[in-house]
């Protein structure tokens, strides 16, 4: 018998998201499930009861009726004690739980003999788990919204402009932390035309920052900050001191600071001191995305936007709810992908397979038994490096200068090649020598022409094919009208027309390749 998935109305203060949207309801129904939605659950996210009903969901009035009728409940915010009381015994809960921060909630759910899948406990290092990674999808939305909030209170354009009234310099934005939220903020701020700088304790994100149009600001202290599961780790006191000095310098120079630094289960690290805020230019803005966990700025007031020392400090804790429709759509897709993994038979029945590393990591309670924390997932073993044969050093005689064997081989190859060219020049017929000269010239010119094209305009495969096409085109041109100094006779008519056909085909290949590449690049442009 198909199970019922229930979507309650979120009761947390300021929470406008909903756990699924009408477009995803249709997909859940195709998996064999029945779907029930509490009346008004999606209103704040622009999802009406009529839209849910049209997608195949049943609309139920009242939270108590919805919870008691549902075999599986999808939630966004952590459930309250009152909501758990409404849950049917032995039911399934899927959503944000944060088991480390909510031990009493875990006990209450276990007493209900519930099975709980905490979407925040997903093992993010598994590549197949990325489609279910709600933390990433929600962080991306929050990073985007943080820039929009900064732009809303900032007193100037983000992009530089030259107008009849004068020149407007571009805004300078510094982003502390280049995780998912930070990278989303970098891309958004750069897209608005700002000069963007960013820093992170993990050195490997520098290339990602640059690829989004930002400048990576390095801390002058050598220490790697990569932690488990894609998070940063707590750094040493020496590194933190060097980092504070760098932040102090950036605070004096930039117009906007966006902080994203958080480590799961720990208070937000304090990155921006009151002195740094005081050193910022009047009218500057700080958006503290870690406000919910205490804030990265000393002067942050969670849930509020305040002005201190002429600087607006935005400490909103509901950035995702301020983009409720988009957040809900992404979150609903994450839960649908998880449901696909739980219901591979598409018959409306779920199987919580504890042998599956991704499902095992998510499952914090199963049938009333607490299974959190999960053991580390079994990652595939790295392939052993191929053993390299040990080459004994060659014995060198006195007075040889110690030249390595590779240099001798290179000299021998060049000597043989020079000898062959000498034999060709001395004994080959004049006609062959002329054609051979054309071939060498075509190879050289074709290589130089194509390899000097900007790499962004073609792919590696296209560059090779165009090099070959250039060789053919140049050789064919010489065959159509051979220069007299090469000693070539005028070609027969069939050779001439063969050369014309070669030029036509290579032109199609080259120009068609550039056209296709241009079209591919346009797909990635805004």
Short mmCIF file of C-alpha atoms in Angstrom, two decimals:
data_model
loop_
_atom_site.label_atom_id
_atom_site.label_comp_id
_atom_site.label_asym_id
_atom_site.label_seq_id
_atom_site.Cartn_x
_atom_site.Cartn_y
_atom_site.Cartn_z
CA UNK A 1 0.00 0.00 0.00
CA UNK A 2 1.38 3.39 -1.03
CA UNK A 3 2.58 5.63 1.79
CA UNK A 4 1.31 9.15 2.42
CA UNK A 5 3.83 12.01 2.38
CA UNK A 6 2.68 14.97 4.48
CA UNK A 7 3.78 18.59 4.02
CA UNK A 8 2.94 20.64 7.13
CA UNK A 9 2.89 24.38 7.38
CA UNK A 10 6.15 25.64 8.92
CA UNK A 11 5.63 27.15 12.37
CA UNK A 12 9.09 28.61 13.07
CA UNK A 13 9.10 32.41 13.34
CA UNK A 14 9.88 34.05 10.01
CA UNK A 15 10.06 30.73 8.12
CA UNK A 16 8.42 31.18 4.71
CA UNK A 17 9.75 28.09 2.97
CA UNK A 18 7.75 24.93 2.33
CA UNK A 19 9.14 21.39 2.08
CA UNK A 20 7.88 20.69 -1.42
CA UNK A 21 6.35 22.59 -4.34
CA UNK A 22 3.60 21.62 -6.83
CA UNK A 23 6.10 20.74 -9.57
CA UNK A 24 7.72 18.17 -7.28
CA UNK A 25 4.38 16.83 -6.01
CA UNK A 26 3.73 15.53 -9.53
CA UNK A 27 7.03 13.63 -9.45
CA UNK A 28 6.32 12.15 -6.02
CA UNK A 29 2.94 10.91 -7.25
CA UNK A 30 4.67 9.23 -10.19
CA UNK A 31 6.89 7.39 -7.68
CA UNK A 32 3.70 5.86 -6.28
CA UNK A 33 3.24 8.03 -3.18
CA UNK A 34 0.16 9.87 -2.01
CA UNK A 35 0.82 13.48 -1.02
CA UNK A 36 -1.06 15.58 1.53
CA UNK A 37 -0.41 19.30 2.09
CA UNK A 38 -1.65 21.33 5.03
CA UNK A 39 -3.85 24.16 3.84
CA UNK A 40 -1.83 27.36 3.43
CA UNK A 41 1.54 25.60 3.78
CA UNK A 42 2.91 27.15 0.60
CA UNK A 43 1.30 30.58 0.66
CA UNK A 44 4.43 32.43 1.79
CA UNK A 45 6.40 30.72 -1.02
CA UNK A 46 3.79 31.62 -3.68
CA UNK A 47 2.46 28.04 -3.87
CA UNK A 48 -1.34 28.04 -3.58
CA UNK A 49 -3.56 25.22 -2.39
CA UNK A 50 -5.10 25.13 -5.85
CA UNK A 51 -1.70 24.55 -7.45
CA UNK A 52 -1.00 21.66 -5.05
CA UNK A 53 -4.44 20.17 -5.70
CA UNK A 54 -3.91 20.41 -9.46
CA UNK A 55 -0.59 18.58 -9.08
CA UNK A 56 -2.31 15.65 -7.37
CA UNK A 57 -2.01 16.51 -3.67
CA UNK A 58 -4.74 16.30 -1.07
CA UNK A 59 -5.31 19.47 0.97
CA UNK A 60 -5.85 18.87 4.70
CA UNK A 61 -6.98 21.52 7.17
CA UNK A 62 -5.06 21.71 10.43
CA UNK A 63 -1.65 20.51 11.55
CA UNK A 64 -2.98 17.75 13.82
CA UNK A 65 -4.94 16.11 11.00
CA UNK A 66 -1.98 16.39 8.61
CA UNK A 67 0.59 14.87 11.00
CA UNK A 68 -1.69 12.01 12.07
CA UNK A 69 -2.55 11.13 8.46
CA UNK A 70 1.04 11.10 7.19
CA UNK A 71 3.32 8.07 7.08
CA UNK A 72 6.24 10.30 6.04
CA UNK A 73 6.60 13.99 6.93
CA UNK A 74 8.79 16.40 4.96
CA UNK A 75 9.94 19.39 7.01
CA UNK A 76 12.17 22.44 6.50
CA UNK A 77 12.80 23.85 9.97
CA UNK A 78 13.70 21.65 12.94
CA UNK A 79 10.40 20.25 14.32
CA UNK A 80 9.18 21.62 17.62
CA UNK A 81 8.28 19.46 20.60
CA UNK A 82 4.59 20.15 19.92
CA UNK A 83 4.94 18.96 16.32
CA UNK A 84 6.65 15.73 17.40
CA UNK A 85 3.71 15.08 19.73
CA UNK A 86 1.39 15.22 16.71
CA UNK A 87 3.51 12.69 14.80
CA UNK A 88 2.11 9.16 14.50
CA UNK A 89 4.09 6.45 16.26
CA UNK A 90 6.53 4.66 13.97
CA UNK A 91 6.35 7.44 11.37
CA UNK A 92 9.17 8.80 9.22
CA UNK A 93 10.53 12.34 9.43
CA UNK A 94 12.78 13.86 6.76
CA UNK A 95 14.23 17.35 7.10
CA UNK A 96 16.70 19.45 9.07
CA UNK A 97 17.24 18.03 12.57
CA UNK A 98 20.79 19.00 13.66
CA UNK A 99 21.10 16.05 16.07
CA UNK A 100 24.22 17.36 17.83
CA UNK A 101 22.48 20.60 18.79
CA UNK A 102 19.11 19.03 19.71
CA UNK A 103 19.64 16.08 22.06
CA UNK A 104 16.22 16.46 23.74
CA UNK A 105 14.48 16.42 20.37
CA UNK A 106 16.36 13.22 19.49
CA UNK A 107 15.09 11.56 22.70
CA UNK A 108 11.51 12.63 21.98
CA UNK A 109 11.66 11.28 18.41
CA UNK A 110 13.19 8.01 19.61
CA UNK A 111 10.33 7.63 22.12
CA UNK A 112 7.92 7.88 19.19
CA UNK A 113 9.65 4.85 17.56
CA UNK A 114 10.25 7.18 14.61
CA UNK A 115 12.67 6.83 11.71
CA UNK A 116 14.43 10.15 11.19
CA UNK A 117 16.53 11.14 8.18
CA UNK A 118 18.40 14.37 8.93
CA UNK A 119 19.20 16.10 5.65
CA UNK A 120 21.93 18.07 7.46
CA UNK A 121 23.77 14.82 8.29
CA UNK A 122 24.30 13.85 4.64
CA UNK A 123 27.88 12.64 3.97
CA UNK A 124 28.77 15.44 1.57
CA UNK A 125 32.07 13.90 0.46
CA UNK A 126 30.16 11.24 -1.52
CA UNK A 127 29.75 12.41 -5.11
CA UNK A 128 26.45 10.55 -5.54
CA UNK A 129 25.04 12.43 -2.55
CA UNK A 130 25.38 15.85 -4.18
CA UNK A 131 21.89 15.71 -5.69
CA UNK A 132 20.47 15.39 -2.15
CA UNK A 133 22.70 18.06 -0.58
CA UNK A 134 20.21 20.58 0.79
CA UNK A 135 22.90 22.40 2.78
CA UNK A 136 24.63 23.31 -0.46
CA UNK A 137 21.48 24.37 -2.29
CA UNK A 138 20.31 26.54 0.61
CA UNK A 139 23.76 28.07 1.16
CA UNK A 140 23.88 29.10 -2.50
CA UNK A 141 20.58 30.94 -2.15
CA UNK A 142 21.70 32.61 1.08
CA UNK A 143 24.97 33.79 -0.51
CA UNK A 144 23.08 35.36 -3.39
CA UNK A 145 20.60 37.02 -1.06
CA UNK A 146 23.37 38.40 1.15
CA UNK A 147 24.68 40.46 -1.77
CA UNK A 148 21.17 41.68 -2.58
CA UNK A 149 20.70 42.79 1.04
CA UNK A 150 24.05 44.59 0.92
CA UNK A 151 23.08 46.34 -2.32
CA UNK A 152 19.77 47.37 -0.76
CA UNK A 153 21.41 49.39 2.02
CA UNK A 154 24.59 50.45 0.19
CA UNK A 155 24.47 54.05 -0.94
CA UNK A 156 26.12 53.65 -4.36
CA UNK A 157 26.19 51.56 -7.51
CA UNK A 158 28.05 48.28 -7.41
CA UNK A 159 29.50 48.79 -10.89
CA UNK A 160 31.63 51.78 -11.86
CA UNK A 161 30.02 54.32 -14.18
CA UNK A 162 31.02 57.44 -16.06
CA UNK A 163 28.12 59.85 -16.38
CA UNK A 164 27.62 63.48 -17.33
CA UNK A 165 27.38 64.19 -13.60
CA UNK A 166 30.75 62.62 -12.88
CA UNK A 167 32.58 59.36 -12.40
CA UNK A 168 31.28 56.70 -9.99
CA UNK A 169 33.92 54.20 -8.81
CA UNK A 170 32.96 50.52 -8.48
CA UNK A 171 32.18 49.17 -5.03
CA UNK A 172 34.82 47.05 -3.33
CA UNK A 173 33.46 43.89 -1.72
CA UNK A 174 35.38 41.56 0.60
CA UNK A 175 33.96 38.10 1.30
CA UNK A 176 35.26 36.18 4.31
CA UNK A 177 34.89 32.48 3.61
CA UNK A 178 34.71 30.94 0.15
CA UNK A 179 32.48 27.96 0.80
CA UNK A 180 29.25 27.45 -1.14
CA UNK A 181 27.63 30.60 0.26
CA UNK A 182 30.81 32.63 -0.22
CA UNK A 183 31.26 31.50 -3.82
CA UNK A 184 27.62 32.35 -4.57
CA UNK A 185 28.20 35.81 -3.09
CA UNK A 186 31.40 36.26 -5.13
CA UNK A 187 29.63 35.38 -8.38
CA UNK A 188 26.70 37.69 -7.60
CA UNK A 189 28.82 40.67 -6.55
CA UNK A 190 31.13 40.26 -9.56
CA UNK A 191 28.08 40.01 -11.82
CA UNK A 192 26.86 43.34 -10.45
CA UNK A 193 30.18 44.92 -11.41
CA UNK A 194 31.91 45.21 -8.05
CA UNK A 195 35.61 44.65 -7.38
CA UNK A 196 35.50 41.44 -5.37
CA UNK A 197 38.10 40.06 -2.97
CA UNK A 198 37.78 36.89 -0.92
CA UNK A 199 39.66 34.83 1.61
CA UNK A 200 39.37 31.29 2.93
CA UNK A 201 41.50 29.09 5.14
CA UNK A 202 41.45 26.39 2.44
CA UNK A 203 44.05 27.22 -0.18
CA UNK A 204 42.42 24.98 -2.81
CA UNK A 205 39.48 27.38 -3.26
CA UNK A 206 41.72 30.13 -4.66
CA UNK A 207 41.16 28.95 -8.24
CA UNK A 208 37.39 28.85 -7.70
CA UNK A 209 37.44 32.44 -6.44
CA UNK A 210 39.40 33.58 -9.50
CA UNK A 211 37.12 31.67 -11.89
CA UNK A 212 34.14 33.66 -10.56
CA UNK A 213 35.86 36.99 -11.11
CA UNK A 214 37.24 37.55 -7.62
CA UNK A 215 40.71 38.13 -6.24
CA UNK A 216 41.93 35.67 -3.61
CA UNK A 217 43.54 37.43 -0.64
CA UNK A 218 46.06 35.14 1.02
CA UNK A 219 46.91 35.19 4.72
CA UNK A 220 50.65 35.51 5.20
CA UNK A 221 50.87 32.38 7.33
CA UNK A 222 51.41 28.84 6.07
CA UNK A 223 48.74 26.51 7.43
CA UNK A 224 46.19 24.32 5.62
CA UNK A 225 42.59 24.86 6.75
CA UNK A 226 40.74 21.99 5.05
CA UNK A 227 38.53 20.02 7.43
CA UNK A 228 36.28 17.01 6.99
CA UNK A 229 33.16 16.99 4.83
CA UNK A 230 34.06 20.09 2.87
CA UNK A 231 34.18 22.36 5.91
CA UNK A 232 37.07 24.42 7.24
CA UNK A 233 38.79 23.50 10.50
CA UNK A 234 39.66 25.61 13.54
CA UNK A 235 42.99 27.30 12.83
CA UNK A 236 45.97 27.85 15.13
CA UNK A 237 46.36 31.05 17.15
CA UNK A 238 49.28 32.15 14.94
CA UNK A 239 47.16 31.85 11.82
CA UNK A 240 44.22 33.64 13.44
CA UNK A 241 46.44 36.57 14.39
CA UNK A 242 47.74 36.90 10.82
CA UNK A 243 44.17 36.58 9.56
CA UNK A 244 42.96 39.37 11.86
CA UNK A 245 45.68 41.67 10.52
CA UNK A 246 44.59 40.94 6.98
CA UNK A 247 40.92 41.55 7.84
CA UNK A 248 41.82 44.84 9.50
CA UNK A 249 43.54 45.98 6.32
CA UNK A 250 40.59 44.95 4.13
CA UNK A 251 38.12 46.70 6.45
CA UNK A 252 39.90 50.01 5.89
CA UNK A 253 39.88 49.59 2.10
CA UNK A 254 36.55 48.01 1.09
CA UNK A 255 32.96 49.24 1.09
CA UNK A 256 31.15 45.96 1.82
CA UNK A 257 32.13 42.92 3.89
CA UNK A 258 30.17 39.66 3.74
CA UNK A 259 31.11 37.02 6.31
CA UNK A 260 30.20 33.35 5.89
CA UNK A 261 32.52 31.54 8.34
CA UNK A 262 30.85 28.69 10.24
CA UNK A 263 32.02 25.35 11.59
CA UNK A 264 29.22 22.83 12.33
CA UNK A 265 28.48 22.42 16.03
CA UNK A 266 30.58 25.41 17.10
CA UNK A 267 29.85 29.12 17.70
CA UNK A 268 30.66 31.37 14.78
CA UNK A 269 34.30 32.57 14.88
CA UNK A 270 34.74 36.27 15.53
CA UNK A 271 36.47 37.74 12.50
CA UNK A 272 35.43 41.39 12.47
CA UNK A 273 36.14 43.33 15.68
CA UNK A 274 34.55 46.57 16.83
CA UNK A 275 37.81 48.37 16.01
CA UNK A 276 37.65 47.09 12.42
CA UNK A 277 34.07 48.32 12.10
CA UNK A 278 35.11 51.72 13.41
CA UNK A 279 37.90 51.89 10.81
CA UNK A 280 35.51 51.36 7.89
CA UNK A 281 34.34 54.24 5.73
CA UNK A 282 30.99 55.86 6.65
CA UNK A 283 28.19 54.24 4.66
CA UNK A 284 29.93 50.87 4.48
CA UNK A 285 27.97 47.64 4.95
CA UNK A 286 28.62 44.33 6.72
CA UNK A 287 26.36 41.34 6.04
CA UNK A 288 26.93 38.70 8.72
CA UNK A 289 25.67 35.37 7.37
CA UNK A 290 26.71 33.62 10.60
CA UNK A 291 24.40 35.75 12.76
CA UNK A 292 22.27 32.74 13.75
CA UNK A 293 25.29 31.18 15.49
CA UNK A 294 26.42 34.37 17.21
CA UNK A 295 27.90 36.19 14.22
CA UNK A 296 31.35 36.73 12.75
CA UNK A 297 31.20 40.41 13.74
CA UNK A 298 31.35 41.55 17.36
CA UNK A 299 28.62 44.14 16.81
CA UNK A 300 26.13 41.90 14.99
CA UNK A 301 22.60 41.74 16.43
CA UNK A 302 20.97 38.51 15.15
CA UNK A 303 17.83 39.12 13.16
CA UNK A 304 18.42 42.88 12.93
CA UNK A 305 20.04 45.47 10.69
CA UNK A 306 21.76 48.07 12.88
CA UNK A 307 24.03 51.05 12.28
CA UNK A 308 27.22 51.22 14.36
CA UNK A 309 29.98 53.83 13.80
CA UNK A 310 28.30 54.79 10.52
CA UNK A 311 28.40 51.18 9.23
CA UNK A 312 25.23 49.20 8.58
CA UNK A 313 25.55 45.68 10.02
CA UNK A 314 22.97 43.27 8.60
CA UNK A 315 22.43 40.23 10.82
CA UNK A 316 19.36 38.68 9.22
CA UNK A 317 18.87 35.00 10.06
CA UNK A 318 16.19 34.38 7.43
CA UNK A 319 18.08 35.00 4.19
CA UNK A 320 16.65 31.84 2.60
CA UNK A 321 13.09 32.79 3.56
CA UNK A 322 13.61 36.15 1.86
CA UNK A 323 13.86 34.13 -1.36
CA UNK A 324 11.26 31.57 -0.30
CA UNK A 325 10.08 30.38 -3.72
CA UNK A 326 13.59 29.63 -4.99
CA UNK A 327 14.73 28.09 -1.71
CA UNK A 328 11.65 25.88 -1.54
CA UNK A 329 12.04 24.70 -5.13
CA UNK A 330 15.66 23.65 -4.58
CA UNK A 331 14.94 22.05 -1.22
CA UNK A 332 11.97 20.14 -2.67
CA UNK A 333 14.21 18.80 -5.43
CA UNK A 334 16.80 17.64 -2.87
CA UNK A 335 14.11 15.74 -0.93
CA UNK A 336 12.72 14.25 -4.13
CA UNK A 337 16.15 12.91 -5.08
CA UNK A 338 16.43 11.39 -1.63
CA UNK A 339 12.98 9.83 -2.03
CA UNK A 340 14.10 8.31 -5.33
CA UNK A 341 16.95 6.60 -3.49
CA UNK A 342 14.55 5.35 -0.81
CA UNK A 343 11.96 4.11 -3.32
CA UNK A 344 13.86 2.55 -6.22
CA UNK A 345 10.91 0.22 -6.94
CA UNK A 346 8.59 3.24 -7.60
CA UNK A 347 5.73 1.63 -5.70
CA UNK A 348 5.24 4.23 -2.98
CA UNK A 349 7.13 2.19 -0.35
CA UNK A 350 10.46 3.31 1.10
CA UNK A 351 13.42 1.15 2.08
CA UNK A 352 15.88 2.72 4.53
CA UNK A 353 18.91 0.71 3.41
CA UNK A 354 21.57 0.97 6.09
CA UNK A 355 24.10 -0.65 3.73
CA UNK A 356 23.95 2.45 1.52
CA UNK A 357 26.57 4.93 2.78
CA UNK A 358 24.51 8.00 1.85
CA UNK A 359 21.30 6.70 3.48
CA UNK A 360 23.22 5.42 6.50
CA UNK A 361 24.74 8.86 7.05
CA UNK A 362 21.33 10.56 6.87
CA UNK A 363 19.58 8.13 9.20
CA UNK A 364 19.96 9.41 12.77
CA UNK A 365 17.12 7.32 14.24
CA UNK A 366 15.68 4.08 12.86
CA UNK A 367 12.55 2.57 14.37
CA UNK A 368 13.23 4.38 17.62
CA UNK A 369 16.89 3.39 17.87
CA UNK A 370 19.40 6.26 17.74
CA UNK A 371 21.94 5.50 15.01
CA UNK A 372 23.75 8.85 15.07
CA UNK A 373 26.59 9.52 14.58
CA UNK A 374 27.08 7.30 11.57
CA UNK A 375 30.41 5.58 10.93
CA UNK A 376 32.64 7.16 8.32
CA UNK A 377 31.51 6.16 4.80
CA UNK A 378 33.61 3.65 2.92
CA UNK A 379 35.36 5.74 0.31
CA UNK A 380 36.94 3.94 -2.66
CA UNK A 381 40.60 3.12 -2.03
CA UNK A 382 43.10 5.23 -3.95
CA UNK A 383 44.84 3.42 -6.75
CA UNK A 384 48.43 2.57 -5.83
CA UNK A 385 50.97 4.52 -7.81
CA UNK A 386 52.71 2.48 -10.46
CA UNK A 387 56.16 1.47 -9.37
CA UNK A 388 58.81 3.28 -11.33
CA UNK A 389 61.91 1.34 -12.29
CA UNK A 390 65.02 2.56 -10.55
CA UNK A 391 67.56 3.71 -13.09
CA UNK A 392 71.14 3.33 -12.01
CA UNK A 393 73.23 6.44 -12.65
CA UNK A 394 75.50 6.08 -15.64
CA UNK A 395 79.20 5.95 -14.95
CA UNK A 396 80.95 8.99 -16.36
CA UNK A 397 84.56 9.02 -17.41
CA UNK A 398 86.99 11.73 -16.45
CA UNK A 399 86.74 14.82 -18.62
CA UNK A 400 83.23 13.99 -19.99
CA UNK A 401 81.64 16.84 -18.09
CA UNK A 402 78.94 14.51 -16.61
CA UNK A 403 76.47 14.99 -19.51
CA UNK A 404 73.27 12.96 -18.88
CA UNK A 405 72.33 10.17 -21.31
CA UNK A 406 69.15 12.00 -22.42
CA UNK A 407 71.18 14.89 -23.80
CA UNK A 408 73.29 12.47 -25.84
CA UNK A 409 70.20 10.83 -27.28
CA UNK A 410 68.74 14.22 -28.22
CA UNK A 411 71.97 15.18 -30.00
CA UNK A 412 71.98 11.85 -31.86
CA UNK A 413 68.37 12.35 -33.03
CA UNK A 414 69.13 15.84 -34.32
CA UNK A 415 72.26 14.52 -36.04
CA UNK A 416 70.32 11.77 -37.85
CA UNK A 417 67.60 14.27 -38.86
CA UNK A 418 70.21 16.69 -40.24
CA UNK A 419 71.83 13.85 -42.21
CA UNK A 420 68.47 12.85 -43.72
CA UNK A 421 67.76 16.44 -44.77
CA UNK A 422 71.23 16.60 -46.34
CA UNK A 423 70.60 13.40 -48.33
CA UNK A 424 67.19 14.69 -49.45
CA UNK A 425 68.72 17.94 -50.64
CA UNK A 426 71.62 16.18 -52.43
CA UNK A 427 69.86 13.29 -54.19
CA UNK A 428 66.08 13.94 -54.30
CA UNK A 429 64.55 15.16 -57.60
CA UNK A 430 63.87 18.88 -57.86
CA UNK A 431 60.09 18.33 -58.03
CA UNK A 432 60.11 16.31 -54.79
CA UNK A 433 62.26 18.92 -53.08
CA UNK A 434 59.75 21.63 -53.97
CA UNK A 435 56.79 19.63 -52.67
CA UNK A 436 58.69 18.70 -49.52
CA UNK A 437 59.45 22.38 -48.88
CA UNK A 438 55.73 23.20 -49.27
CA UNK A 439 54.84 20.47 -46.77
CA UNK A 440 57.29 21.70 -44.12
CA UNK A 441 56.19 25.30 -44.65
CA UNK A 442 52.50 24.35 -44.35
CA UNK A 443 53.14 22.45 -41.12
CA UNK A 444 55.03 25.35 -39.56
CA UNK A 445 52.63 28.12 -40.64
CA UNK A 446 49.54 26.06 -39.74
CA UNK A 447 50.89 25.40 -36.27
CA UNK A 448 51.79 29.06 -35.65
CA UNK A 449 48.47 30.39 -36.96
CA UNK A 450 46.20 28.18 -34.84
CA UNK A 451 48.25 28.04 -31.63
CA UNK A 452 48.32 31.85 -31.47
CA UNK A 453 44.51 31.98 -31.25
CA UNK A 454 43.24 32.87 -27.76
CA UNK A 455 42.64 29.57 -25.90
CA UNK A 456 39.20 30.74 -24.73
CA UNK A 457 38.00 30.62 -28.35
CA UNK A 458 38.50 26.92 -28.94
CA UNK A 459 38.73 23.55 -27.25
CA UNK A 460 41.93 21.43 -27.28
CA UNK A 461 40.36 18.99 -29.78
CA UNK A 462 39.30 21.83 -32.04
CA UNK A 463 42.77 23.37 -31.94
CA UNK A 464 44.32 20.12 -33.19
CA UNK A 465 41.79 19.67 -35.99
CA UNK A 466 42.21 23.31 -37.02
CA UNK A 467 45.98 22.88 -37.10
CA UNK A 468 45.57 19.98 -39.52
CA UNK A 469 43.04 21.98 -41.54
CA UNK A 470 45.45 24.91 -41.74
CA UNK A 471 48.20 22.64 -43.06
CA UNK A 472 45.83 21.31 -45.73
CA UNK A 473 44.60 24.80 -46.66
CA UNK A 474 48.09 26.28 -47.03
CA UNK A 475 49.33 23.28 -49.02
CA UNK A 476 46.29 23.48 -51.30
CA UNK A 477 46.81 27.20 -51.91
CA UNK A 478 50.39 26.55 -53.00
CA UNK A 479 49.20 23.78 -55.33
CA UNK A 480 46.67 26.10 -57.00
CA UNK A 481 49.25 28.78 -57.74
CA UNK A 482 52.78 27.51 -56.99
CA UNK A 483 55.42 30.20 -56.47
CA UNK A 484 58.15 30.08 -59.13
CA UNK A 485 60.97 30.28 -56.60
CA UNK A 486 60.04 26.80 -55.36
CA UNK A 487 60.67 25.35 -58.82
CA UNK A 488 57.18 23.81 -59.20
CA UNK A 489 55.44 23.42 -62.54
CA UNK A 490 51.84 24.46 -62.92
CA UNK A 491 49.67 21.54 -61.74
CA UNK A 492 47.34 19.45 -63.85
CA UNK A 493 43.69 20.42 -63.82
CA UNK A 494 42.63 17.49 -61.62
CA UNK A 495 45.25 18.47 -59.01
CA UNK A 496 44.05 22.08 -59.13
CA UNK A 497 40.39 21.10 -58.54
CA UNK A 498 41.40 18.64 -55.82
CA UNK A 499 43.17 21.51 -54.07
CA UNK A 500 40.06 23.72 -54.42
CA UNK A 501 37.92 20.98 -52.85
CA UNK A 502 40.43 20.63 -50.02
CA UNK A 503 40.24 24.37 -49.28
CA UNK A 504 36.43 24.28 -49.29
CA UNK A 505 36.23 21.34 -46.89
CA UNK A 506 38.81 22.73 -44.47
CA UNK A 507 37.06 26.11 -44.49
CA UNK A 508 33.79 24.42 -43.49
CA UNK A 509 35.59 22.54 -40.73
CA UNK A 510 37.39 25.59 -39.35
CA UNK A 511 34.59 28.16 -39.49
CA UNK A 512 32.01 25.59 -38.37
CA UNK A 513 34.18 24.69 -35.39
CA UNK A 514 34.50 28.31 -34.31
CA UNK A 515 30.73 28.80 -34.75
CA UNK A 516 29.94 25.79 -32.57
CA UNK A 517 32.43 26.90 -29.92
CA UNK A 518 30.98 30.41 -29.90
CA UNK A 519 27.53 28.97 -29.38
CA UNK A 520 28.78 26.80 -26.52
CA UNK A 521 30.43 29.78 -24.83
CA UNK A 522 27.24 31.85 -25.15
CA UNK A 523 25.42 29.24 -23.05
CA UNK A 524 27.62 30.18 -20.08
CA UNK A 525 27.30 33.94 -20.50
CA UNK A 526 24.73 35.91 -18.53
#
